[in-house]
mmCIF file of C-alpha atoms and ligand atoms in Angstrom:
data_model
loop_
_atom_site.group_PDB
_atom_site.id
_atom_site.type_symbol
_atom_site.label_atom_id
_atom_site.label_comp_id
_atom_site.label_asym_id
_atom_site.label_seq_id
_atom_site.Cartn_x
_atom_site.Cartn_y
_atom_site.Cartn_z
ATOM 1 C CA UNK A 1 15.623 6.983 -9.007
ATOM 2 C CA UNK A 2 15.873 3.373 -10.251
ATOM 3 C CA UNK A 3 16.628 3.013 -13.930
ATOM 4 C CA UNK A 4 16.053 0.168 -16.338
ATOM 5 C CA UNK A 5 16.229 0.613 -20.111
ATOM 6 C CA UNK A 6 12.530 1.257 -20.630
ATOM 7 C CA UNK A 7 11.349 3.129 -17.602
ATOM 8 C CA UNK A 8 12.222 5.308 -14.652
ATOM 9 C CA UNK A 9 10.504 5.730 -11.294
ATOM 10 C CA UNK A 10 10.308 9.089 -9.536
ATOM 11 C CA UNK A 11 9.408 8.846 -5.844
ATOM 12 C CA UNK A 12 7.463 11.490 -3.915
ATOM 13 C CA UNK A 13 6.941 11.336 -0.153
ATOM 14 C CA UNK A 14 3.692 13.165 0.525
ATOM 15 C CA UNK A 15 1.177 13.849 3.274
ATOM 16 C CA UNK A 16 0.957 13.199 7.002
ATOM 17 C CA UNK A 17 1.038 9.391 6.715
ATOM 18 C CA UNK A 18 4.409 9.011 4.971
ATOM 19 C CA UNK A 19 2.778 7.965 1.701
ATOM 20 C CA UNK A 20 5.054 7.196 -1.214
ATOM 21 C CA UNK A 21 3.576 8.339 -4.514
ATOM 22 C CA UNK A 22 5.299 7.201 -7.686
ATOM 23 C CA UNK A 23 5.557 8.835 -11.073
ATOM 24 C CA UNK A 24 6.365 6.067 -13.534
ATOM 25 C CA UNK A 25 8.025 7.337 -16.711
ATOM 26 C CA UNK A 26 8.171 5.559 -20.046
ATOM 27 C CA UNK A 27 11.518 6.724 -21.353
ATOM 28 C CA UNK A 28 10.608 6.244 -25.001
ATOM 29 C CA UNK A 29 7.402 8.283 -25.224
ATOM 30 C CA UNK A 30 7.850 10.362 -22.033
ATOM 31 C CA UNK A 31 4.367 9.311 -21.005
ATOM 32 C CA UNK A 32 3.854 9.058 -17.273
ATOM 33 C CA UNK A 33 1.599 7.206 -14.852
ATOM 34 C CA UNK A 34 1.011 8.233 -11.262
ATOM 35 C CA UNK A 35 0.668 5.380 -8.806
ATOM 36 C CA UNK A 36 -1.653 6.160 -5.879
ATOM 37 C CA UNK A 37 -2.210 9.901 -6.399
ATOM 38 C CA UNK A 38 -2.636 11.444 -2.968
ATOM 39 C CA UNK A 39 -2.212 14.509 -0.792
ATOM 40 C CA UNK A 40 -0.647 17.032 -3.159
ATOM 41 C CA UNK A 41 -1.732 17.218 -6.798
ATOM 42 C CA UNK A 42 0.537 20.235 -7.352
ATOM 43 C CA UNK A 43 3.643 18.365 -6.184
ATOM 44 C CA UNK A 44 2.726 15.442 -8.438
ATOM 45 C CA UNK A 45 2.208 17.704 -11.465
ATOM 46 C CA UNK A 46 5.425 19.590 -10.665
ATOM 47 C CA UNK A 47 7.314 16.297 -10.879
ATOM 48 C CA UNK A 48 5.594 15.447 -14.163
ATOM 49 C CA UNK A 49 6.378 18.878 -15.629
ATOM 50 C CA UNK A 50 9.920 19.133 -14.296
ATOM 51 C CA UNK A 51 10.785 15.894 -16.079
ATOM 52 C CA UNK A 52 9.146 16.886 -19.354
ATOM 53 C CA UNK A 53 6.476 14.198 -19.099
ATOM 54 C CA UNK A 54 2.867 13.885 -20.233
ATOM 55 C CA UNK A 55 0.585 12.344 -17.638
ATOM 56 C CA UNK A 56 -1.626 9.727 -19.282
ATOM 57 C CA UNK A 57 -2.457 7.078 -16.689
ATOM 58 C CA UNK A 58 -3.242 6.559 -13.024
ATOM 59 C CA UNK A 59 -2.589 3.245 -11.306
ATOM 60 C CA UNK A 60 -4.274 2.459 -7.997
ATOM 61 C CA UNK A 61 -2.898 -0.190 -5.675
ATOM 62 C CA UNK A 62 -6.071 0.120 -3.593
ATOM 63 C CA UNK A 63 -8.761 2.606 -2.705
ATOM 64 C CA UNK A 64 -7.940 3.761 0.834
ATOM 65 C CA UNK A 65 -8.255 7.507 1.005
ATOM 66 C CA UNK A 66 -4.590 8.137 1.758
ATOM 67 C CA UNK A 67 -3.793 6.605 -1.647
ATOM 68 C CA UNK A 68 -6.472 8.281 -3.759
ATOM 69 C CA UNK A 69 -7.290 11.681 -2.297
ATOM 70 C CA UNK A 70 -5.660 13.514 -5.221
ATOM 71 C CA UNK A 71 -7.331 11.333 -7.854
ATOM 72 C CA UNK A 72 -10.155 13.721 -8.682
ATOM 73 C CA UNK A 73 -7.939 16.868 -8.715
ATOM 74 C CA UNK A 74 -5.695 15.137 -11.270
ATOM 75 C CA UNK A 75 -8.627 13.886 -13.341
ATOM 76 C CA UNK A 76 -9.914 17.450 -13.447
ATOM 77 C CA UNK A 77 -6.689 18.536 -15.163
ATOM 78 C CA UNK A 78 -6.345 15.925 -17.891
ATOM 79 C CA UNK A 79 -7.985 12.989 -19.622
ATOM 80 C CA UNK A 80 -6.462 10.056 -17.759
ATOM 81 C CA UNK A 81 -6.859 6.307 -17.902
ATOM 82 C CA UNK A 82 -7.430 4.976 -14.382
ATOM 83 C CA UNK A 83 -6.391 1.391 -13.637
ATOM 84 C CA UNK A 84 -7.389 -0.763 -10.683
ATOM 85 C CA UNK A 85 -8.526 -4.317 -10.104
ATOM 86 C CA UNK A 86 -12.130 -5.291 -10.684
ATOM 87 C CA UNK A 87 -12.150 -6.666 -7.135
ATOM 88 C CA UNK A 88 -11.101 -3.313 -5.695
ATOM 89 C CA UNK A 89 -13.654 -1.428 -7.771
ATOM 90 C CA UNK A 90 -16.335 -3.708 -6.356
ATOM 91 C CA UNK A 91 -15.098 -3.303 -2.769
ATOM 92 C CA UNK A 92 -14.752 0.476 -3.143
ATOM 93 C CA UNK A 93 -18.004 1.160 -4.964
ATOM 94 C CA UNK A 94 -16.781 4.561 -6.181
ATOM 95 C CA UNK A 95 -14.405 3.769 -9.025
ATOM 96 C CA UNK A 96 -14.625 6.220 -11.954
ATOM 97 C CA UNK A 97 -17.092 4.910 -14.514
ATOM 98 C CA UNK A 98 -14.476 4.847 -17.243
ATOM 99 C CA UNK A 99 -11.815 3.097 -15.141
ATOM 100 C CA UNK A 100 -10.016 0.108 -16.645
ATOM 101 C CA UNK A 101 -10.682 -2.869 -14.374
ATOM 102 C CA UNK A 102 -7.961 -5.506 -14.291
ATOM 103 C CA UNK A 103 -7.698 -9.096 -13.261
ATOM 104 C CA UNK A 104 -4.678 -10.921 -11.979
ATOM 105 C CA UNK A 105 -2.175 -11.530 -14.745
ATOM 106 C CA UNK A 106 -3.276 -8.664 -16.974
ATOM 107 C CA UNK A 107 -0.627 -6.673 -18.826
ATOM 108 C CA UNK A 108 -1.083 -3.172 -20.172
ATOM 109 C CA UNK A 109 1.328 -0.604 -21.579
ATOM 110 C CA UNK A 110 2.493 2.861 -20.646
ATOM 111 C CA UNK A 111 3.963 3.933 -23.974
ATOM 112 C CA UNK A 112 6.378 1.086 -24.680
ATOM 113 C CA UNK A 113 6.616 -0.086 -21.074
ATOM 114 C CA UNK A 114 4.671 -3.227 -20.144
ATOM 115 C CA UNK A 115 3.030 -3.213 -16.716
ATOM 116 C CA UNK A 116 1.921 -6.501 -15.178
ATOM 117 C CA UNK A 117 -0.941 -6.638 -12.675
ATOM 118 C CA UNK A 118 -0.756 -8.915 -9.654
ATOM 119 C CA UNK A 119 -3.926 -9.165 -7.582
ATOM 120 C CA UNK A 120 -2.629 -9.308 -4.003
ATOM 121 C CA UNK A 121 -5.560 -9.250 -1.559
ATOM 122 C CA UNK A 122 -5.189 -9.136 2.195
ATOM 123 C CA UNK A 123 -4.820 -5.498 3.180
ATOM 124 C CA UNK A 124 -7.798 -4.814 0.921
ATOM 125 C CA UNK A 125 -9.913 -7.224 -1.163
ATOM 126 C CA UNK A 126 -8.679 -5.848 -4.470
ATOM 127 C CA UNK A 127 -5.137 -4.853 -3.613
ATOM 128 C CA UNK A 128 -2.766 -4.788 -6.571
ATOM 129 C CA UNK A 129 0.962 -4.833 -7.079
ATOM 130 C CA UNK A 130 2.331 -3.551 -10.375
ATOM 131 C CA UNK A 131 5.427 -5.196 -11.837
ATOM 132 C CA UNK A 132 7.480 -3.083 -14.239
ATOM 133 C CA UNK A 133 10.701 -4.783 -15.299
ATOM 134 C CA UNK A 134 12.411 -5.607 -12.009
ATOM 135 C CA UNK A 135 10.461 -2.957 -10.092
ATOM 136 C CA UNK A 136 7.439 -3.979 -8.025
ATOM 137 C CA UNK A 137 5.133 -1.285 -6.687
ATOM 138 C CA UNK A 138 3.462 -2.922 -3.715
ATOM 139 C CA UNK A 139 1.022 -0.420 -2.178
ATOM 140 C CA UNK A 140 0.121 -1.594 1.320
ATOM 141 C CA UNK A 141 0.752 -5.280 0.608
ATOM 142 C CA UNK A 142 4.488 -5.287 1.386
ATOM 143 C CA UNK A 143 6.468 -2.597 3.186
ATOM 144 C CA UNK A 144 10.173 -2.322 3.878
ATOM 145 C CA UNK A 145 10.516 -4.858 6.726
ATOM 146 C CA UNK A 146 6.756 -4.739 7.281
ATOM 147 C CA UNK A 147 3.402 -5.360 5.607
ATOM 148 C CA UNK A 148 -0.056 -3.845 5.508
ATOM 149 C CA UNK A 149 -2.506 -4.166 8.381
ATOM 150 C CA UNK A 150 -5.464 -6.476 8.090
ATOM 151 C CA UNK A 151 -7.799 -5.108 10.757
ATOM 152 C CA UNK A 152 -9.573 -2.562 8.554
ATOM 153 C CA UNK A 153 -12.822 -3.405 6.726
ATOM 154 C CA UNK A 154 -12.005 -5.846 3.938
ATOM 155 C CA UNK A 155 -8.750 -6.920 5.534
ATOM 156 C CA UNK A 156 -7.972 -10.639 5.512
ATOM 157 C CA UNK A 157 -4.723 -11.859 7.088
ATOM 158 C CA UNK A 158 -4.942 -15.312 5.500
ATOM 159 C CA UNK A 159 -5.231 -13.691 2.094
ATOM 160 C CA UNK A 160 -2.289 -11.411 2.866
ATOM 161 C CA UNK A 161 -0.210 -14.421 3.891
ATOM 162 C CA UNK A 162 -0.940 -16.041 0.533
ATOM 163 C CA UNK A 163 -0.183 -12.820 -1.344
ATOM 164 C CA UNK A 164 3.167 -12.348 0.391
ATOM 165 C CA UNK A 165 4.128 -15.989 -0.118
ATOM 166 C CA UNK A 166 3.326 -15.602 -3.783
ATOM 167 C CA UNK A 167 5.615 -12.585 -4.153
ATOM 168 C CA UNK A 168 8.365 -14.385 -2.261
ATOM 169 C CA UNK A 169 8.058 -17.606 -4.240
ATOM 170 C CA UNK A 170 7.534 -16.315 -7.766
ATOM 171 C CA UNK A 171 9.552 -13.126 -8.235
ATOM 172 C CA UNK A 172 13.316 -12.860 -8.716
ATOM 173 C CA UNK A 173 15.165 -11.960 -5.513
ATOM 174 C CA UNK A 174 16.658 -8.939 -7.306
ATOM 175 C CA UNK A 175 13.160 -7.415 -7.612
ATOM 176 C CA UNK A 176 13.124 -3.897 -6.183
ATOM 177 C CA UNK A 177 10.227 -3.175 -3.859
ATOM 178 C CA UNK A 178 8.538 0.237 -3.861
ATOM 179 C CA UNK A 179 5.991 0.341 -1.023
ATOM 180 C CA UNK A 180 3.012 2.602 -0.426
ATOM 181 C CA UNK A 181 4.366 4.090 2.793
ATOM 182 C CA UNK A 182 7.820 5.106 3.967
ATOM 183 C CA UNK A 183 7.634 3.118 7.193
ATOM 184 C CA UNK A 184 11.036 1.448 7.030
ATOM 185 C CA UNK A 185 14.667 2.352 7.538
ATOM 186 C CA UNK A 186 14.912 3.102 3.811
ATOM 187 C CA UNK A 187 12.236 3.986 1.252
ATOM 188 C CA UNK A 188 12.817 0.998 -1.015
ATOM 189 C CA UNK A 189 14.447 -2.391 -0.791
ATOM 190 C CA UNK A 190 14.991 -5.626 -2.667
ATOM 191 C CA UNK A 191 12.964 -8.790 -2.329
ATOM 192 C CA UNK A 192 16.201 -10.500 -1.285
ATOM 193 C CA UNK A 193 16.620 -8.085 1.639
ATOM 194 C CA UNK A 194 13.023 -8.697 2.663
ATOM 195 C CA UNK A 195 13.354 -12.477 2.499
ATOM 196 C CA UNK A 196 16.382 -12.104 4.787
ATOM 197 C CA UNK A 197 14.986 -9.618 7.288
ATOM 198 C CA UNK A 198 11.212 -9.103 7.014
ATOM 199 C CA UNK A 199 9.521 -11.116 9.766
ATOM 200 C CA UNK A 200 6.300 -11.360 7.771
ATOM 201 C CA UNK A 201 8.047 -13.361 5.055
ATOM 202 C CA UNK A 202 9.357 -16.013 7.445
ATOM 203 C CA UNK A 203 6.173 -17.867 8.288
ATOM 204 C CA UNK A 204 5.489 -21.285 6.834
ATOM 205 C CA UNK A 205 2.262 -21.718 8.787
ATOM 206 C CA UNK A 206 -0.530 -19.338 7.777
ATOM 207 C CA UNK A 207 -2.139 -19.477 11.219
ATOM 208 C CA UNK A 208 1.132 -18.428 12.875
ATOM 209 C CA UNK A 209 1.287 -15.505 10.427
ATOM 210 C CA UNK A 210 -2.280 -14.526 11.268
ATOM 211 C CA UNK A 211 -1.539 -14.559 14.999
ATOM 212 C CA UNK A 212 1.625 -12.491 14.563
ATOM 213 C CA UNK A 213 -0.063 -9.957 12.238
ATOM 214 C CA UNK A 214 -3.232 -9.546 14.290
ATOM 215 C CA UNK A 215 -2.075 -10.032 17.890
ATOM 216 C CA UNK A 216 1.673 -9.618 18.259
ATOM 217 C CA UNK A 217 3.392 -7.366 15.737
ATOM 218 C CA UNK A 218 2.054 -3.976 16.750
ATOM 219 C CA UNK A 219 2.901 -4.621 20.403
ATOM 220 C CA UNK A 220 6.495 -5.717 19.866
ATOM 221 C CA UNK A 221 7.774 -3.570 16.983
ATOM 222 C CA UNK A 222 7.732 0.130 16.212
ATOM 223 C CA UNK A 223 8.889 2.137 13.223
ATOM 224 C CA UNK A 224 10.989 2.835 11.389
ATOM 225 C CA UNK A 225 11.069 -0.868 10.668
ATOM 226 C CA UNK A 226 14.437 -2.497 10.099
ATOM 227 C CA UNK A 227 15.610 -6.048 9.548
ATOM 228 C CA UNK A 228 14.715 -8.576 12.235
ATOM 229 C CA UNK A 229 17.299 -11.230 13.030
ATOM 230 C CA UNK A 230 16.147 -14.727 12.156
ATOM 231 C CA UNK A 231 15.124 -16.779 15.183
ATOM 232 C CA UNK A 232 17.928 -19.008 16.471
ATOM 233 C CA UNK A 233 17.792 -22.620 15.323
HETATM 234 FE FE1 FE2 B 1 -4.216 1.114 2.779
#
């Protein structure tokens, strides 16, 4: 349960695909946002209630069903603001009509907590990461010692390379990564640990990344993913 002065993140591991669903708490107003509501609306609402929170917002990293299949059950219970990127709404075609559509660089607030939107395409055209203080919720863009696949409709490995390089090059190494699936040896990590041990962050040539992502990785590694030693030399 990472703490910074303004917010707190509660992590739920739900469903048959090891999804990580986050309840983001603004510690001043006790308002809460659910990131990627999926699999078990009751478990999500239990977490909200147990912590004395009021659910006000839903943040989507992308629209794959394993990240959104509790969206409508939650919307049926409360008036909620739904956030996603305009690019993902367009790719999905089923975003709620009253959803708030973001562009890269947008900032919005949960109570007193600012949330920054990074548009990180590659796994999906409109993939988003949400930066809250030193916490980065990455969806299926970056996993613990892994990254999202690019072979589904809308996937683009060159775009994912650029998105991962951007995270690596622009965020502080202390940034704590909260991925969309619990596929690694631990549920969260730091950007520093990933720069050291995540093979997807080592490539300087985008075409080499594309080859490794699309042709090599799934044959040579299996979960849970841990740090890979850097190649000699
Ligand atoms: Fe996905």
